[in-house]
């Protein structure tokens, strides 16, 4: 499942990040990588942007960026 498919309050673990190097570097600088646990804190109207929390850090992502991150939802 893609990160973009999650909703506010959902939790997930990152399985794979399939994006360009600049976004990967940005995410890694925040400590986000394969195996990281995250939660969806907020979504804009029509889900154009998504705010995630990873280890206490809030990170904003565009919808097209979130579509490139594969996650496993934690139930």
CSV table of N, CA, C and O in Angstrom, one decimal:
chain,number,residue,atom,x,y,z
A,1,UNK,N,0.8,-1.2,0.0
A,1,UNK,CA,0.0,0.0,0.0
A,1,UNK,C,0.9,1.2,0.0
A,1,UNK,O,2.0,1.2,0.5
A,2,UNK,N,0.4,2.3,-0.6
A,2,UNK,CA,1.2,3.6,-0.7
A,2,UNK,C,0.8,4.5,0.5
A,2,UNK,O,-0.3,4.5,1.0
A,3,UNK,N,1.8,5.3,0.9
A,3,UNK,CA,1.5,6.2,2.0
A,3,UNK,C,0.4,7.2,1.7
A,3,UNK,O,-0.4,7.5,2.6
A,4,UNK,N,0.2,7.5,0.4
A,4,UNK,CA,-0.9,8.4,0.0
A,4,UNK,C,-2.3,7.8,0.3
A,4,UNK,O,-3.3,8.5,0.3
A,5,UNK,N,-2.4,6.5,0.5
A,5,UNK,CA,-3.7,5.8,0.7
A,5,UNK,C,-4.1,5.8,2.2
A,5,UNK,O,-5.2,5.5,2.5
A,6,UNK,N,-3.2,6.2,3.1
A,6,UNK,CA,-3.6,6.3,4.5
A,6,UNK,C,-4.4,7.5,4.8
A,6,UNK,O,-4.4,8.5,4.1
A,7,UNK,N,-5.0,7.4,6.0
A,7,UNK,CA,-5.8,8.5,6.5
A,7,UNK,C,-5.4,9.0,7.8
A,7,UNK,O,-4.6,8.3,8.5
A,8,UNK,N,-5.8,10.2,8.2
A,8,UNK,CA,-5.4,10.8,9.5
A,8,UNK,C,-5.6,9.8,10.6
A,8,UNK,O,-6.7,9.1,10.7
A,9,UNK,N,-4.6,9.6,11.5
A,9,UNK,CA,-4.7,8.7,12.6
A,9,UNK,C,-4.1,7.3,12.3
A,9,UNK,O,-3.8,6.5,13.2
A,10,UNK,N,-3.9,7.0,11.0
A,10,UNK,CA,-3.3,5.7,10.6
A,10,UNK,C,-1.9,5.6,11.0
A,10,UNK,O,-1.2,6.6,11.0
A,11,UNK,N,-1.4,4.4,11.3
A,11,UNK,CA,0.0,4.2,11.6
A,11,UNK,C,0.5,3.1,10.6
A,11,UNK,O,-0.2,2.3,10.2
A,12,UNK,N,1.8,3.2,10.2
A,12,UNK,CA,2.4,2.3,9.2
A,12,UNK,C,3.9,2.2,9.4
A,12,UNK,O,4.5,3.0,10.1
A,13,UNK,N,4.5,1.2,8.8
A,13,UNK,CA,5.9,1.0,8.7
A,13,UNK,C,6.3,1.2,7.2
A,13,UNK,O,5.7,0.6,6.4
A,14,UNK,N,7.4,1.9,7.0
A,14,UNK,CA,7.9,2.1,5.6
A,14,UNK,C,8.6,0.8,5.1
A,14,UNK,O,9.4,0.3,5.8
A,15,UNK,N,8.1,0.3,4.0
A,15,UNK,CA,8.7,-0.9,3.4
A,15,UNK,C,9.7,-0.5,2.3
A,15,UNK,O,10.7,-1.1,2.2
A,16,UNK,N,9.4,0.5,1.5
A,16,UNK,CA,10.3,0.9,0.4
A,16,UNK,C,10.0,2.3,0.0
A,16,UNK,O,8.9,2.8,0.0
A,17,UNK,N,11.1,3.0,-0.4
A,17,UNK,CA,11.0,4.4,-0.9
A,17,UNK,C,11.5,4.4,-2.3
A,17,UNK,O,12.7,4.2,-2.5
A,18,UNK,N,10.6,4.6,-3.3
A,18,UNK,CA,11.0,4.5,-4.7
A,18,UNK,C,10.8,5.9,-5.3
A,18,UNK,O,9.9,6.2,-5.9
A,19,UNK,N,11.8,6.8,-5.0
A,19,UNK,CA,11.7,8.1,-5.5
A,19,UNK,C,13.1,8.6,-5.9
A,19,UNK,O,14.1,7.9,-5.8
A,20,UNK,N,13.2,9.9,-6.3
A,20,UNK,CA,14.5,10.5,-6.7
A,20,UNK,C,15.4,10.7,-5.5
A,20,UNK,O,14.9,10.7,-4.4
A,21,UNK,N,16.6,10.8,-5.8
A,21,UNK,CA,17.6,11.0,-4.7
A,21,UNK,C,17.5,12.2,-3.8
A,21,UNK,O,17.8,12.1,-2.6
A,22,UNK,N,16.9,13.3,-4.4
A,22,UNK,CA,16.8,14.5,-3.6
A,22,UNK,C,15.7,14.2,-2.5
A,22,UNK,O,15.9,14.7,-1.3
A,23,UNK,N,14.6,13.6,-2.8
A,23,UNK,CA,13.6,13.3,-1.8
A,23,UNK,C,14.1,12.3,-0.8
A,23,UNK,O,13.9,12.4,0.4
A,24,UNK,N,14.8,11.2,-1.3
A,24,UNK,CA,15.4,10.2,-0.4
A,24,UNK,C,16.3,10.9,0.6
A,24,UNK,O,16.3,10.6,1.8
A,25,UNK,N,17.2,11.8,0.1
A,25,UNK,CA,18.1,12.5,1.0
A,25,UNK,C,17.4,13.3,2.0
A,25,UNK,O,17.8,13.4,3.2
A,26,UNK,N,16.4,14.0,1.6
A,26,UNK,CA,15.6,14.8,2.5
A,26,UNK,C,14.9,14.0,3.6
A,26,UNK,O,15.0,14.3,4.8
A,27,UNK,N,14.4,12.8,3.2
A,27,UNK,CA,13.7,12.0,4.2
A,27,UNK,C,14.8,11.4,5.1
A,27,UNK,O,14.6,11.3,6.4
A,28,UNK,N,15.9,10.9,4.6
A,28,UNK,CA,17.0,10.3,5.4
A,28,UNK,C,17.5,11.3,6.4
A,28,UNK,O,17.9,11.0,7.5
A,29,UNK,N,17.5,12.6,6.0
A,29,UNK,CA,18.0,13.7,7.0
A,29,UNK,C,17.1,13.8,8.2
A,29,UNK,O,17.6,14.3,9.2
A,30,UNK,N,15.9,13.4,8.0
A,30,UNK,CA,14.9,13.4,9.1
A,30,UNK,C,14.9,12.1,9.9
A,30,UNK,O,14.1,11.9,10.8
A,31,UNK,N,15.7,11.1,9.4
A,31,UNK,CA,15.7,9.8,10.0
A,31,UNK,C,14.6,8.9,9.5
A,31,UNK,O,14.3,7.9,10.2
A,32,UNK,N,14.1,9.2,8.3
A,32,UNK,CA,13.1,8.4,7.7
A,32,UNK,C,13.7,7.5,6.7
A,32,UNK,O,14.3,7.9,5.8
A,33,UNK,N,13.4,6.2,6.9
A,33,UNK,CA,13.9,5.2,5.9
A,33,UNK,C,13.2,3.9,6.1
A,33,UNK,O,12.2,3.8,6.8
A,34,UNK,N,13.6,2.9,5.4
A,34,UNK,CA,13.0,1.6,5.4
A,34,UNK,C,12.9,1.1,6.9
A,34,UNK,O,13.9,1.2,7.6
A,35,UNK,N,11.8,0.7,7.3
A,35,UNK,CA,11.6,0.2,8.7
A,35,UNK,C,11.1,1.2,9.7
A,35,UNK,O,10.8,0.9,10.8
A,36,UNK,N,11.1,2.5,9.3
A,36,UNK,CA,10.6,3.6,10.1
A,36,UNK,C,9.1,3.5,10.4
A,36,UNK,O,8.4,3.2,9.4
A,37,UNK,N,8.7,3.7,11.6
A,37,UNK,CA,7.3,3.7,11.9
A,37,UNK,C,6.8,5.2,11.9
A,37,UNK,O,7.5,6.1,12.3
A,38,UNK,N,5.6,5.4,11.3
A,38,UNK,CA,5.1,6.7,11.2
A,38,UNK,C,3.6,6.7,11.5
A,38,UNK,O,3.0,5.7,11.5
A,39,UNK,N,3.1,7.9,11.7
A,39,UNK,CA,1.7,8.1,11.9
A,39,UNK,C,1.2,9.3,11.0
A,39,UNK,O,2.0,10.2,10.8
A,40,UNK,N,0.0,9.3,10.5
A,40,UNK,CA,-0.5,10.4,9.7
A,40,UNK,C,-1.2,11.3,10.7
A,40,UNK,O,-2.1,11.0,11.4
A,41,UNK,N,-0.6,12.6,10.7
A,41,UNK,CA,-1.1,13.6,11.7
A,41,UNK,C,-2.2,14.5,11.1
A,41,UNK,O,-3.1,14.9,11.8
A,42,UNK,N,-2.0,14.8,9.8
A,42,UNK,CA,-3.0,15.7,9.1
A,42,UNK,C,-2.9,15.5,7.6
A,42,UNK,O,-1.9,15.1,7.1
A,43,UNK,N,-4.1,15.8,7.0
A,43,UNK,CA,-4.1,15.8,5.5
A,43,UNK,C,-4.9,17.0,5.1
A,43,UNK,O,-5.9,17.4,5.7
A,44,UNK,N,-4.4,17.7,4.0
A,44,UNK,CA,-5.1,18.8,3.5
A,44,UNK,C,-6.4,18.4,2.8
A,44,UNK,O,-6.5,17.2,2.5
A,45,UNK,N,-7.2,19.3,2.4
A,45,UNK,CA,-8.4,19.0,1.6
A,45,UNK,C,-7.9,18.3,0.3
A,45,UNK,O,-6.9,18.7,-0.3
A,46,UNK,N,-8.6,17.3,-0.1
A,46,UNK,CA,-8.3,16.6,-1.3
A,46,UNK,C,-7.0,15.9,-1.2
A,46,UNK,O,-6.4,15.5,-2.2
A,47,UNK,N,-6.4,15.8,0.0
A,47,UNK,CA,-5.1,15.1,0.2
A,47,UNK,C,-4.0,15.6,-0.7
A,47,UNK,O,-3.2,14.8,-1.2
A,48,UNK,N,-3.9,16.9,-0.9
A,48,UNK,CA,-2.8,17.4,-1.7
A,48,UNK,C,-1.5,17.4,-0.9
A,48,UNK,O,-0.4,17.2,-1.5
A,49,UNK,N,-1.6,17.5,0.4
A,49,UNK,CA,-0.4,17.4,1.3
A,49,UNK,C,-0.7,16.5,2.5
A,49,UNK,O,-1.9,16.4,2.9
A,50,UNK,N,0.3,15.8,3.0
A,50,UNK,CA,0.1,14.9,4.1
A,50,UNK,C,1.2,15.3,5.1
A,50,UNK,O,2.4,15.4,4.8
A,51,UNK,N,0.8,15.3,6.4
A,51,UNK,CA,1.8,15.6,7.5
A,51,UNK,C,1.9,14.3,8.2
A,51,UNK,O,1.0,13.7,8.7
A,52,UNK,N,3.2,13.8,8.3
A,52,UNK,CA,3.5,12.5,9.0
A,52,UNK,C,4.4,12.9,10.2
A,52,UNK,O,5.1,13.9,10.2
A,53,UNK,N,4.3,12.0,11.2
A,53,UNK,CA,5.2,12.1,12.3
A,53,UNK,C,6.1,10.8,12.4
A,53,UNK,O,5.5,9.7,12.3
A,54,UNK,N,7.4,11.0,12.5
A,54,UNK,CA,8.3,9.9,12.6
A,54,UNK,C,9.3,10.3,13.8
A,54,UNK,O,9.9,11.3,13.7
A,55,UNK,N,9.3,9.5,14.8
A,55,UNK,CA,10.1,9.7,16.0
A,55,UNK,C,10.0,11.2,16.5
A,55,UNK,O,11.0,11.8,16.8
A,56,UNK,N,8.8,11.7,16.6
A,56,UNK,CA,8.6,13.0,17.2
A,56,UNK,C,8.8,14.2,16.2
A,56,UNK,O,8.6,15.3,16.6
A,57,UNK,N,9.2,13.9,15.0
A,57,UNK,CA,9.4,14.9,14.0
A,57,UNK,C,8.2,15.0,13.0
A,57,UNK,O,7.9,13.9,12.5
A,58,UNK,N,7.7,16.1,12.8
A,58,UNK,CA,6.6,16.3,11.8
A,58,UNK,C,7.2,16.7,10.5
A,58,UNK,O,8.1,17.5,10.4
A,59,UNK,N,6.7,16.0,9.4
A,59,UNK,CA,7.3,16.1,8.1
A,59,UNK,C,6.1,16.3,7.1
A,59,UNK,O,5.2,15.5,7.1
A,60,UNK,N,6.1,17.3,6.3
A,60,UNK,CA,5.1,17.5,5.3
A,60,UNK,C,5.5,16.9,3.9
A,60,UNK,O,6.7,17.1,3.5
A,61,UNK,N,4.6,16.2,3.3
A,61,UNK,CA,4.9,15.6,2.0
A,61,UNK,C,3.8,16.0,1.0
A,61,UNK,O,2.6,16.1,1.4
A,62,UNK,N,4.1,16.2,-0.2
A,62,UNK,CA,3.1,16.4,-1.3
A,62,UNK,C,2.5,15.0,-1.6
A,62,UNK,O,3.1,14.0,-1.4
A,63,UNK,N,1.3,15.0,-2.2
A,63,UNK,CA,0.7,13.8,-2.5
A,63,UNK,C,1.5,12.9,-3.5
A,63,UNK,O,1.6,11.7,-3.4
A,64,UNK,N,2.1,13.6,-4.5
A,64,UNK,CA,2.9,12.8,-5.5
A,64,UNK,C,4.2,12.2,-4.8
A,64,UNK,O,4.6,11.1,-5.2
A,65,UNK,N,4.7,12.8,-3.7
A,65,UNK,CA,5.8,12.2,-3.0
A,65,UNK,C,5.3,11.0,-2.2
A,65,UNK,O,6.0,10.0,-2.1
A,66,UNK,N,4.2,11.2,-1.5
A,66,UNK,CA,3.6,10.1,-0.7
A,66,UNK,C,3.3,8.8,-1.6
A,66,UNK,O,3.3,7.7,-1.1
A,67,UNK,N,3.0,9.0,-2.8
A,67,UNK,CA,2.6,7.9,-3.7
A,67,UNK,C,3.9,7.1,-4.0
A,67,UNK,O,3.7,5.9,-4.5
A,68,UNK,N,5.0,7.6,-3.8
A,68,UNK,CA,6.3,6.9,-4.0
A,68,UNK,C,6.8,6.1,-2.8
A,68,UNK,O,7.9,5.6,-2.9
A,69,UNK,N,6.1,6.1,-1.7
A,69,UNK,CA,6.5,5.5,-0.5
A,69,UNK,C,5.6,4.3,-0.2
A,69,UNK,O,4.4,4.5,0.0
A,70,UNK,N,6.1,3.1,-0.2
A,70,UNK,CA,5.3,1.9,0.1
A,70,UNK,C,5.4,1.6,1.6
A,70,UNK,O,6.5,1.7,2.2
A,71,UNK,N,4.2,1.4,2.2
A,71,UNK,CA,4.1,1.2,3.6
A,71,UNK,C,3.3,-0.1,3.9
A,71,UNK,O,2.5,-0.5,3.1
A,72,UNK,N,3.4,-0.5,5.1
A,72,UNK,CA,2.5,-1.6,5.7
A,72,UNK,C,1.8,-1.0,6.8
A,72,UNK,O,2.4,-0.5,7.8
A,73,UNK,N,0.5,-1.0,6.7
A,73,UNK,CA,-0.4,-0.4,7.8
A,73,UNK,C,-0.3,-1.2,9.0
A,73,UNK,O,-0.4,-2.4,9.0
A,74,UNK,N,-0.2,-0.5,10.2
A,74,UNK,CA,-0.3,-1.2,11.5
A,74,UNK,C,-1.7,-1.1,12.0
A,74,UNK,O,-2.3,0.0,12.1
A,75,UNK,N,-2.3,-2.3,12.2
A,75,UNK,CA,-3.7,-2.3,12.7
A,75,UNK,C,-3.8,-2.2,14.2
A,75,UNK,O,-3.0,-2.6,14.9
